[in-house]
Amino acid sequence: MDIDKIINRVISYNPSADIELIKKAYQVANLAHHDQKRLSGEPYIIHPLETASILTEFKMDVVTIAAALLHDVVEDTTITSSNIKEQFGEEISLLVEGVSKIAWVQQHSKHENKAENLRKMLIATAKDIRVILIKLADRLHNMRTLSSLSVDAQKQMALETLEIYTPLAHRLGLGKIKWELEDLSFSYLHADVYHEISKMVASKREEREAYAERVREILTEEFNKANIAADILSRPKHFYSIYQKMTSRHKSFDEIYDLTGIRIITDKQVDCYNALGIVHDKWQSMPGRVKDYISTPRSNMYQSVHTTVIGPDGKPMEVQIRTREMDIIAEEGIAAHWHYKEKTRFDEKHDSKFAWLKRVIEWQQELTDPKDFMEGLKQDLFSDEVFLFTPKGEIKILPKGATPIDYAYSIHTNVGDHCFGARMGGRMVPLDYKLESGDIIEIITSIKAHPTQSWIRIVRTPKARSRIRNWLKAHEEEQQKELPQKDTRPKPQEHSSPKPKKVSISKVIISGINDIAFNLAKCCGPIPGDKIAGYVTKGGVTIHRIDCRNIMNSNNGQSRIVDAVWGEDKTGTYEAGIMVRAFNRENLLKDMLSLINTTHTTINEAWAKVVENGIAKCSFIVLIRDKEHLTEIIHLLERIKGVIDVYRGRT
């Protein structure tokens, strides 16, 4: 790579670019590195040139390209940050300085050094996201030329790349960089397995391409009939991804590789759903495998509709559908928003989309233990997220597996320190409850409540863990006073306080309630197999599913909730509601009714209506024996052509 090729690339996507700035940066870098060589023996200037070249693939602005050319001069030559600022201005100076602060952290480094360097990297990134884009391009070129290092150094750098830089690229939505970093790291960490998989992929390439071409021809014909403009591509399989699936699913290469990947790129978002309908009409969809990341994008801005169908010859086929703009975001992530035409700062434009980054920085700055820092960082980079709602409708984003205590500390330290309980959808949930996307959480506080040692084992976020430890340390003496003392008082007589009884009322056992009638709630339709709770009313006890959002409908509702479980007598039938969303077509309701009848199930009610965009909403009230019977019906309905999803409904 030479500077002329880089300049030509920049001109190709930005004809009005300040080319003189790039030339000047190259001249300074070339002079500064003129007597330096890489371990391969080639001139050192090749490295910043290749780093800049990688960034031109993402159409980065001239400031980023210039900073990439200069990114090693402060660290490796006599040029200072002040020199850079004087010659190129503050913006380029800050980028170069940010990259320079990120030292090469080797696997055998002490935790203190490694934690401090990564801390610098995150802080520098928060100031300008382009710092990490340059660093990732720098790391990618180093991985491409890793063969010059010793075997031990190769493995150390490959492992660090896989642990830190690959998930960071994923978090920033840089698919192209992530996949290449993964495969390069894999080739050094497991060379034998890598070469074996690459041989097997090569041997199946023709067969795979022929199958993809068959699918392409079928879909092209159907899309033309529906006036859908789309590109249909065979999705490439990455070696490390194949290896991960083989090891995690305990499957052979043939089982993993036979799963064909197809990508459909449309012009309009509405055609993504139209294309999904055609795919489902053409081939049987697999239950539970439809994921809509268009309406609910991932935290790295990724958007697509995913589905898995049984394709030609009965082979499973994964299909991704997205627009052209979504495809660019999937490949380039945050870099797509830093194309030459973009002038908006990261903290203004991307605050909501990359809230996780600022959250990580905030948490990590509070962690004093380097081991905690490293564990927390890896946890944050790898974890998925859940999107939660406050009672006022505000969104909170936490790592998957977070609990109400994590949520409380995300609001404020005082809320976390005095967290007494949590209410979700009108019912109390335990403090170790794993939060899920869509949960509406209300934290109940009390002046008397405070953190305990057990909270550390429950929480998921570094921030909560750090705050809990800080509180326990600050109140250590008080905690000792609160330890239970030996009770020397005489014990009460056994008859003085009778224990609550569990009384069986027909088919339900209600704790602490004697001889009270009960009925099953219509709102959630509990059936044997569901976890249940009782709600005390004037007319008796109403039995709800414990996840029913209506179980509490008054301010003193919590005091009315009593424990309940199913008794041994589960004979008889129970009403259950089933809701189905599907792409509307001729005989849709008839097919559903026929399928339910094959299970010898009584149908008390059935209706269907088209709600929007050709999607039909169907409702059934059926008489079933237990949860297994209901699950069987749901699974059968999921297999009907055109069905999007099936779920429990009201009775």
XYZ file of C-alpha atoms in Angstrom:
651
model
C 0.000 0.000 0.000
C 1.293 3.491 -0.839
C -0.016 6.974 -0.079
C -1.287 7.542 -3.650
C -3.682 4.571 -3.395
C -5.018 5.883 -0.081
C -5.550 9.349 -1.559
C -7.346 7.890 -4.602
C -9.662 5.912 -2.335
C -10.517 9.002 -0.279
C -11.232 11.016 -3.449
C -13.505 8.205 -4.707
C -15.934 8.718 -1.800
C -15.152 12.382 -1.015
C -14.060 14.352 -4.090
C -13.765 17.581 -2.045
C -11.517 16.054 0.630
C -8.544 18.027 1.970
C -5.901 15.839 0.295
C -3.092 18.188 1.329
C -3.779 17.320 4.973
C -3.303 13.607 4.229
C -0.113 14.284 2.251
C 1.278 16.398 5.073
C 0.488 13.709 7.684
C 2.216 11.098 5.532
C 5.312 13.263 5.083
C 5.638 13.832 8.853
C 5.070 10.147 9.664
C 7.451 8.938 6.926
C 10.207 11.259 8.165
C 9.639 10.291 11.823
C 9.751 6.534 11.081
C 12.419 6.719 8.317
C 15.046 4.640 10.148
C 12.628 2.189 11.826
C 11.886 -1.381 10.740
C 9.165 -3.800 11.725
C 10.057 -7.286 13.007
C 9.334 -8.564 9.483
C 12.158 -6.337 8.195
C 9.889 -4.073 6.152
C 9.946 -0.258 6.643
C 7.848 0.791 9.651
C 5.848 3.320 7.591
C 4.048 0.359 5.964
C 2.110 -0.166 9.205
C 0.499 3.313 9.487
C -0.187 3.216 5.732
C -2.050 -0.097 6.077
C -3.912 1.178 9.148
C -5.079 4.218 7.183
C -5.950 1.997 4.224
C -8.261 -0.153 6.394
C -10.072 2.990 7.531
C -10.646 4.128 3.942
C -12.687 0.934 3.475
C -15.110 2.474 5.980
C -15.048 5.833 4.136
C -13.630 7.638 7.151
C -13.089 11.407 7.148
C -9.694 12.953 6.313
C -9.012 13.841 9.959
C -9.239 10.158 10.937
C -7.050 9.097 7.975
C -4.411 11.698 8.898
C -4.481 10.631 12.568
C -4.091 6.993 11.507
C -0.953 7.868 9.538
C 0.426 9.644 12.619
C -0.859 7.247 15.285
C 2.559 5.823 16.277
C 4.785 8.900 16.008
C 4.255 10.140 19.587
C 4.769 6.685 21.082
C 7.709 5.524 18.937
C 9.576 8.678 17.814
C 10.831 11.987 19.191
C 7.739 13.883 17.998
C 5.530 15.116 20.858
C 1.811 15.786 21.190
C 2.602 19.494 21.213
C 4.350 19.132 17.830
C 1.281 17.410 16.391
C -1.075 20.048 17.796
C 1.073 22.839 16.381
C 1.233 21.338 12.879
C -2.211 19.724 12.564
C -4.493 21.330 15.115
C -6.233 20.135 18.263
C -8.625 17.585 16.692
C -5.916 15.426 15.104
C -3.684 15.943 18.138
C -6.367 14.546 20.476
C -6.912 11.505 18.253
C -3.184 10.733 18.061
C -2.795 11.289 21.781
C -5.767 9.009 22.497
C -4.289 6.171 20.443
C -0.816 6.755 21.901
C -2.155 6.257 25.432
C -3.258 2.740 24.554
C -0.055 0.750 25.033
C 0.365 -2.743 23.641
C -0.821 -4.868 26.587
C 0.706 -8.343 26.470
C -0.959 -11.373 28.007
C 1.782 -11.808 30.621
C 1.479 -8.195 31.846
C 0.542 -7.664 35.455
C -3.134 -7.044 36.085
C -2.335 -3.516 37.307
C -0.661 -2.555 33.981
C -3.284 -4.240 31.861
C -6.179 -2.679 33.746
C -4.644 0.796 33.573
C -4.001 0.578 29.833
C -7.506 -0.636 29.085
C -8.902 2.054 31.355
C -7.025 4.646 29.257
C -8.401 3.104 26.084
C -11.999 3.385 27.270
C -11.593 6.944 28.553
C -9.924 8.001 25.282
C -12.736 6.327 23.336
C -15.385 8.206 25.288
C -13.872 11.500 24.161
C -13.928 10.544 20.483
C -15.111 7.205 19.110
C -12.592 7.524 16.248
C -9.798 6.674 18.715
C -11.012 3.086 18.983
C -11.667 2.871 15.229
C -8.003 3.729 14.608
C -6.919 1.289 17.319
C -9.009 -1.530 15.830
C -7.547 -0.875 12.370
C -4.075 -0.862 13.955
C -4.804 -4.187 15.689
C -6.205 -5.718 12.488
C -3.031 -4.969 10.531
C -0.875 -6.282 13.397
C -2.901 -9.513 13.362
C -2.517 -9.793 9.579
C 1.292 -9.621 10.011
C 1.557 -11.666 13.220
C 3.741 -14.352 11.618
C 6.887 -12.281 12.326
C 6.491 -12.739 16.095
C 7.540 -15.725 18.231
C 4.970 -18.492 18.755
C 4.357 -17.427 22.372
C 3.911 -13.774 21.388
C 1.532 -14.814 18.596
C -0.692 -16.726 21.014
C -0.617 -13.967 23.628
C -1.668 -11.339 21.116
C -4.280 -13.610 19.502
C -5.847 -14.374 22.900
C -5.953 -10.707 23.883
C -7.541 -9.892 20.521
C -10.201 -12.548 21.024
C -10.906 -11.487 24.613
C -10.959 -7.690 24.221
C -10.759 -6.337 20.667
C -13.132 -8.775 18.963
C -16.040 -8.205 21.364
C -15.310 -4.463 21.278
C -15.595 -4.536 17.460
C -18.866 -6.446 17.858
C -20.189 -3.902 20.359
C -19.393 -1.098 17.907
C -21.138 -3.005 15.110
C -17.943 -3.445 13.055
C -18.868 -6.817 11.574
C -16.132 -6.876 8.921
C -13.367 -6.232 11.462
C -14.860 -8.592 14.064
C -15.034 -11.576 11.706
C -11.503 -11.138 10.407
C -10.049 -10.651 13.901
C -11.860 -13.791 15.078
C -10.575 -15.955 12.221
C -7.015 -14.600 12.494
C -6.932 -15.192 16.260
C -8.393 -18.672 15.774
C -5.688 -19.525 13.207
C -2.942 -18.873 15.790
C -4.648 -20.253 18.895
C -5.896 -23.499 17.293
C -3.873 -23.804 14.086
C -4.608 -27.516 13.468
C -8.361 -27.148 13.918
C -8.378 -23.956 11.823
C -6.659 -25.660 8.870
C -8.913 -28.720 9.161
C -12.068 -26.596 9.049
C -10.710 -24.495 6.162
C -10.075 -27.707 4.144
C -13.599 -28.985 4.826
C -15.122 -25.621 3.866
C -13.146 -25.636 0.593
C -14.276 -29.198 -0.200
C -17.964 -28.250 0.175
C -17.808 -24.871 -1.538
C -19.194 -25.980 -4.946
C -22.052 -27.939 -3.386
C -22.924 -25.016 -1.123
C -22.838 -22.463 -3.960
C -25.066 -24.656 -6.135
C -27.635 -24.959 -3.323
C -27.584 -21.209 -2.709
C -28.118 -20.597 -6.430
C -31.245 -22.835 -6.359
C -32.632 -20.806 -3.456
C -31.754 -17.559 -5.234
C -33.641 -18.591 -8.387
C -36.741 -19.628 -6.413
C -36.858 -16.402 -4.380
C -36.063 -14.160 -7.349
C -39.096 -15.527 -9.202
C -41.355 -15.012 -6.166
C -40.003 -11.516 -5.459
C -40.554 -10.478 -9.087
C -44.220 -11.537 -8.800
C -44.563 -9.425 -5.660
C -42.628 -6.454 -7.121
C -39.981 -6.661 -4.406
C -36.564 -5.323 -5.425
C -33.933 -7.300 -3.540
C -30.471 -8.819 -3.723
C -30.238 -12.442 -2.583
C -26.815 -13.448 -1.332
C -25.215 -16.539 0.103
C -24.034 -15.596 3.600
C -20.362 -16.498 4.129
C -19.440 -18.896 6.932
C -16.582 -17.780 9.143
C -14.221 -20.431 10.446
C -14.288 -19.313 14.070
C -18.093 -19.159 14.012
C -18.220 -22.750 12.721
C -15.773 -23.836 15.429
C -17.809 -22.116 18.160
C -21.024 -23.802 17.067
C -19.339 -27.215 16.816
C -17.983 -26.955 20.367
C -20.968 -25.279 22.055
C -23.620 -27.484 20.390
C -21.509 -30.668 20.326
C -22.213 -31.125 16.615
C -20.101 -32.320 13.709
C -18.826 -30.077 10.916
C -21.413 -31.456 8.458
C -24.292 -30.717 10.860
C -23.169 -27.098 11.279
C -22.034 -26.413 7.727
C -25.176 -27.896 6.149
C -27.123 -25.018 7.671
C -27.166 -22.694 4.652
C -27.125 -18.952 5.285
C -29.045 -16.645 2.940
C -29.113 -12.841 3.156
C -31.849 -10.786 1.481
C -31.161 -7.072 0.954
C -34.206 -4.926 0.116
C -34.676 -1.274 -0.852
C -37.499 -0.562 1.598
C -38.149 -1.622 5.186
C -41.707 -2.740 4.421
C -40.273 -5.195 1.869
C -38.275 -6.885 4.636
C -41.566 -8.112 6.096
C -43.033 -8.824 2.667
C -39.973 -10.934 1.859
C -40.327 -12.733 5.207
C -43.910 -13.609 4.302
C -42.800 -15.080 0.963
C -40.009 -17.095 2.596
C -42.500 -18.523 5.123
C -45.054 -19.276 2.404
C -42.433 -21.086 0.352
C -40.823 -23.125 3.138
C -41.871 -24.381 6.554
C -40.589 -22.107 9.324
C -39.018 -23.605 12.436
C -40.898 -22.731 15.666
C -39.397 -20.008 17.833
C -36.735 -19.028 15.288
C -38.183 -15.707 14.052
C -36.335 -12.719 15.555
C -37.235 -9.153 14.638
C -34.195 -6.915 15.208
C -35.684 -4.226 12.956
C -38.384 -3.155 15.408
C -36.019 -3.829 18.349
C -32.427 -3.153 17.189
C -29.472 -4.622 19.057
C -27.390 -2.266 21.197
C -24.757 -1.988 18.412
C -27.440 -0.646 15.992
C -27.738 -3.991 14.140
C -31.100 -4.417 12.396
C -32.423 -7.471 10.509
C -35.229 -9.991 10.584
C -33.936 -13.526 11.201
C -35.781 -16.738 10.491
C -34.900 -20.401 10.030
C -36.877 -22.528 7.560
C -36.753 -26.027 6.136
C -35.431 -25.249 2.659
C -35.117 -27.330 -0.527
C -34.245 -31.019 0.019
C -35.368 -30.695 3.639
C -32.233 -28.804 4.686
C -32.483 -26.146 7.408
C -31.748 -22.656 6.098
C -31.014 -19.483 8.050
C -32.333 -16.309 6.415
C -31.445 -12.717 7.303
C -33.513 -9.915 5.768
C -32.599 -6.215 5.945
C -32.453 -3.012 3.902
C -29.331 -1.710 2.153
C -28.829 0.912 4.841
C -29.153 -1.742 7.552
C -26.609 -3.863 5.689
C -24.055 -1.042 5.748
C -24.632 -0.606 9.495
C -24.231 -4.385 10.027
C -20.854 -4.316 8.274
C -19.516 -0.949 9.417
C -21.417 -0.182 12.637
C -20.435 3.095 14.282
C -17.984 3.803 11.441
C -20.945 4.235 9.083
C -21.912 7.286 11.118
C -18.420 8.735 10.813
C -18.251 8.809 7.019
C -16.550 11.904 5.650
C -19.870 13.773 5.423
C -20.604 13.367 9.131
C -19.676 16.283 11.373
C -21.575 15.314 14.523
C -19.659 14.480 17.667
C -20.038 11.057 19.271
C -21.407 12.361 22.555
C -24.152 14.288 20.759
C -25.293 11.761 18.183
C -24.527 8.332 19.594
C -25.161 8.760 23.307
C -28.309 6.619 23.304
C -27.050 3.999 20.858
C -23.783 3.528 22.711
C -24.908 4.211 26.264
C -23.216 0.928 27.217
C -19.785 2.464 26.455
C -20.236 5.404 28.789
C -21.794 3.091 31.360
C -18.759 0.782 31.198
C -16.376 3.730 31.597
C -18.331 5.064 34.563
C -18.363 1.687 36.309
C -14.743 0.819 35.568
C -13.478 4.120 36.972
C -14.966 3.114 40.322
C -13.259 -0.295 40.488
C -9.966 -0.173 42.377
C -9.170 -3.895 42.214
C -7.474 -4.620 38.824
C -8.885 -8.172 38.734
C -12.411 -6.822 39.244
C -11.740 -4.314 36.470
C -10.693 -7.019 33.992
C -13.598 -9.310 34.890
C -16.064 -6.445 34.670
C -14.714 -5.265 31.325
C -14.914 -8.709 29.710
C -18.388 -9.164 31.177
C -19.587 -5.872 29.703
C -18.057 -6.508 26.283
C -19.525 -9.990 25.914
C -22.907 -9.610 27.594
C -26.182 -9.026 25.827
C -28.485 -6.354 27.207
C -32.008 -6.087 28.550
C -34.147 -2.996 27.987
C -36.186 -2.070 31.055
C -38.786 0.606 31.781
C -39.297 2.811 34.810
C -42.920 3.391 35.903
C -42.651 6.783 34.111
C -41.718 5.088 30.831
C -38.003 5.910 30.853
C -35.669 3.250 29.417
C -32.850 1.675 31.423
C -30.318 -0.646 29.764
C -28.549 -3.311 31.847
C -26.555 -6.472 31.055
C -28.499 -9.687 30.619
C -28.874 -11.437 33.985
C -29.162 -8.166 35.923
C -31.362 -8.125 39.038
C -33.566 -5.505 40.733
C -30.558 -4.541 42.892
C -28.536 -3.739 39.739
C -31.500 -1.722 38.496
C -31.749 0.176 41.802
C -28.067 1.162 41.680
C -28.438 2.245 38.051
C -30.948 4.856 39.258
C -28.869 6.213 42.161
C -26.529 4.933 44.861
C -29.014 5.883 47.618
C -31.788 3.938 45.882
C -29.546 0.875 45.732
C -28.308 1.214 49.305
C -31.892 1.360 50.625
C -33.487 -1.135 48.221
C -36.107 -3.081 50.189
C -37.933 -4.801 47.358
C -39.078 -4.567 43.744
C -42.461 -4.578 42.088
C -42.880 -5.679 38.467
C -46.145 -5.342 36.640
C -47.996 -4.978 39.935
C -46.414 -7.917 41.791
C -43.470 -8.283 44.099
C -40.427 -10.076 42.691
C -37.429 -11.384 44.667
C -34.208 -9.372 44.660
C -32.427 -12.174 42.748
C -35.036 -12.116 39.962
C -33.396 -12.036 36.500
C -34.774 -9.013 34.666
C -36.031 -9.417 31.093
C -36.492 -6.905 28.280
C -39.813 -5.114 28.553
C -40.079 -5.436 32.356
C -41.502 -2.366 34.107
C -39.678 -2.156 37.432
C -40.531 -0.119 40.510
C -38.002 -0.129 43.365
C -39.347 -0.017 46.920
C -36.969 1.654 49.373
C -36.796 1.768 53.148
C -34.561 3.791 55.489
C -33.947 0.584 57.458
C -32.857 -1.423 54.390
C -29.165 -1.704 53.501
C -26.788 -3.931 51.483
C -25.748 -7.338 52.822
C -22.895 -9.654 51.914
C -25.306 -11.897 50.003
C -26.070 -9.072 47.558
C -22.572 -9.350 46.064
C -23.406 -12.870 44.836
C -26.716 -11.715 43.344
C -25.741 -8.628 41.350
C -24.476 -8.667 37.763
C -23.058 -5.165 37.191
C -19.630 -3.952 38.315
C -21.205 -0.703 39.517
C -23.599 -2.440 41.916
C -20.880 -4.798 43.169
C -18.508 -1.893 43.778
C -21.124 0.214 45.601
C -22.179 -2.719 47.801
C -18.581 -3.394 48.828
C -18.030 0.305 49.535
C -21.106 0.386 51.782
C -20.153 -2.805 53.644
C -16.626 -1.506 54.225
C -17.861 1.884 55.470
C -20.391 0.280 57.835
C -18.303 -2.673 59.010
C -18.650 -1.828 62.724
C -22.429 -1.388 62.447
C -22.698 -4.761 60.721
C -20.911 -6.446 63.641
C -23.437 -4.928 66.072
C -26.300 -6.274 63.963
C -25.064 -9.874 64.179
C -27.599 -12.003 66.084
C -26.850 -12.361 69.815
C -27.548 -15.471 71.833
C -31.166 -15.363 72.996
C -31.391 -16.147 76.742
C -35.108 -15.482 77.042
C -37.422 -18.436 77.814
C -38.865 -20.002 74.707
C -42.642 -19.650 74.157
C -44.935 -22.662 74.526
C -45.524 -24.532 71.271
C -49.285 -23.858 71.407
C -48.817 -20.082 71.823
C -48.358 -19.424 68.102
C -49.960 -21.999 65.793
C -48.319 -22.445 62.381
C -50.401 -21.685 59.283
C -51.964 -24.745 57.712
C -52.043 -25.727 54.065
C -55.653 -26.506 53.263
C -56.596 -28.275 50.054
C -59.675 -26.763 48.457
C -60.557 -29.202 45.668
C -57.637 -28.872 43.232
C -55.689 -25.953 44.745
C -53.767 -25.733 48.036
C -53.809 -22.243 49.586
C -51.335 -21.488 52.393
C -52.729 -19.929 55.554
C -56.356 -19.713 54.349
C -58.889 -22.103 55.870
C -62.018 -23.294 54.064
C -62.243 -20.478 51.543
C -63.775 -20.839 48.107
C -61.698 -19.958 45.055
C -62.070 -19.345 41.358
C -59.634 -19.198 38.449
C -58.843 -15.726 37.098
C -60.150 -14.996 33.624
C -57.376 -12.495 32.852
C -54.560 -15.049 32.809
C -56.373 -18.412 32.777
C -54.123 -20.488 35.087
C -53.951 -24.197 34.352
C -52.203 -27.130 36.105
C -48.488 -26.771 35.497
C -48.515 -22.964 35.851
C -46.962 -21.360 38.939
C -49.819 -19.661 40.776
C -50.689 -17.277 43.607
C -53.970 -16.420 45.344
C -55.543 -12.966 45.644
C -57.966 -12.558 48.570
C -61.291 -10.893 47.718
C -64.623 -10.549 49.529
C -65.942 -13.518 47.616
C -62.975 -15.790 48.318
C -59.634 -16.289 46.637
C -58.945 -15.749 42.933
C -56.108 -17.891 41.548
C -53.755 -16.134 39.114
C -50.588 -17.119 37.309
C -47.720 -15.530 39.236
C -46.694 -13.595 36.106
C -50.177 -12.087 35.704
C -49.992 -8.281 35.510
C -53.446 -7.929 37.137
C -52.684 -9.834 40.321
C -52.447 -6.495 42.170
C -55.001 -3.805 41.405
C -54.993 -1.657 44.553
C -52.500 0.074 46.822
C -52.845 -2.556 49.527
C -52.844 -5.387 46.999
C -49.565 -6.947 48.161
C -51.052 -7.805 51.574
C -53.860 -9.705 49.846
C -51.562 -12.106 47.992
C -51.298 -15.623 49.464
C -49.275 -18.669 48.444
C -51.034 -21.246 46.295
C -50.051 -24.468 44.547
C -51.905 -27.062 42.528
C -53.198 -30.041 44.493
C -52.912 -33.684 43.472
C -56.376 -33.726 41.895
C -55.826 -32.301 38.408
C -58.721 -34.063 36.670
C -61.165 -32.173 34.490
C -60.647 -29.455 31.897
C -59.658 -25.815 32.076
C -60.227 -22.864 29.763
C -57.066 -21.524 28.105
C -56.610 -18.623 25.700
C -54.335 -18.849 22.658
C -53.326 -15.914 20.452
C -51.746 -16.329 17.000
C -50.166 -13.732 14.681
C -49.794 -14.811 11.050
C -49.559 -13.472 7.515
C -53.134 -13.453 6.249
C -54.025 -15.901 3.504
C -56.903 -17.990 2.224
C -58.043 -20.812 4.608
C -55.748 -19.593 7.417
C -58.371 -19.884 10.195
C -59.687 -23.144 8.728
C -56.196 -24.689 8.837
C -55.755 -23.651 12.454
C -59.134 -25.034 13.547
C -58.490 -28.317 11.725
C -55.120 -28.702 13.419
C -56.541 -28.013 16.897
C -59.280 -30.618 16.241
C -56.626 -33.284 15.613
C -55.685 -33.010 19.324
C -59.276 -33.856 20.385
C -59.680 -30.426 21.953
C -62.973 -28.611 22.528
C -62.959 -25.100 21.047
C -65.242 -22.692 22.940
C -64.433 -19.585 20.904
C -62.486 -18.666 17.756
C -62.111 -15.477 15.757
C -59.659 -13.785 13.391
C -59.153 -10.283 12.019
C -56.545 -8.467 9.944
C -54.862 -5.827 12.111
C -52.092 -4.237 9.956
C -49.814 -4.817 6.964
C -51.651 -7.991 6.008
C -51.038 -9.580 9.425
C -53.942 -11.543 10.917
C -54.590 -11.836 14.646
C -56.376 -15.041 15.651
C -57.829 -15.886 19.080
C -58.977 -19.233 20.479
C -60.440 -20.282 23.828
C -60.048 -24.026 24.274
C -60.644 -26.613 26.986
C -57.398 -28.347 27.932
C -56.278 -30.848 30.566
C -52.972 -29.294 31.677
C -50.021 -27.225 30.525
C -48.546 -30.089 28.469
C -51.793 -30.321 26.475
C -51.694 -26.552 25.822
C -48.002 -26.645 24.837
C -48.758 -29.399 22.305
C -51.407 -27.211 20.626
C -49.125 -24.159 20.584
C -46.284 -26.120 18.953
C -48.640 -27.460 16.271
C -49.933 -23.974 15.479
C -46.365 -22.647 15.175
C -45.791 -25.050 12.268
C -48.637 -23.706 10.127
C -47.495 -21.851 7.010
C -47.383 -18.091 7.528
C -47.531 -18.139 11.336
C -45.306 -15.509 12.976
C -45.802 -16.365 16.661
C -48.161 -18.105 19.112
C -48.675 -17.172 22.761
C -51.057 -17.489 25.725
C -54.048 -15.136 25.733
C -56.941 -14.093 27.975
C -59.880 -16.372 28.689
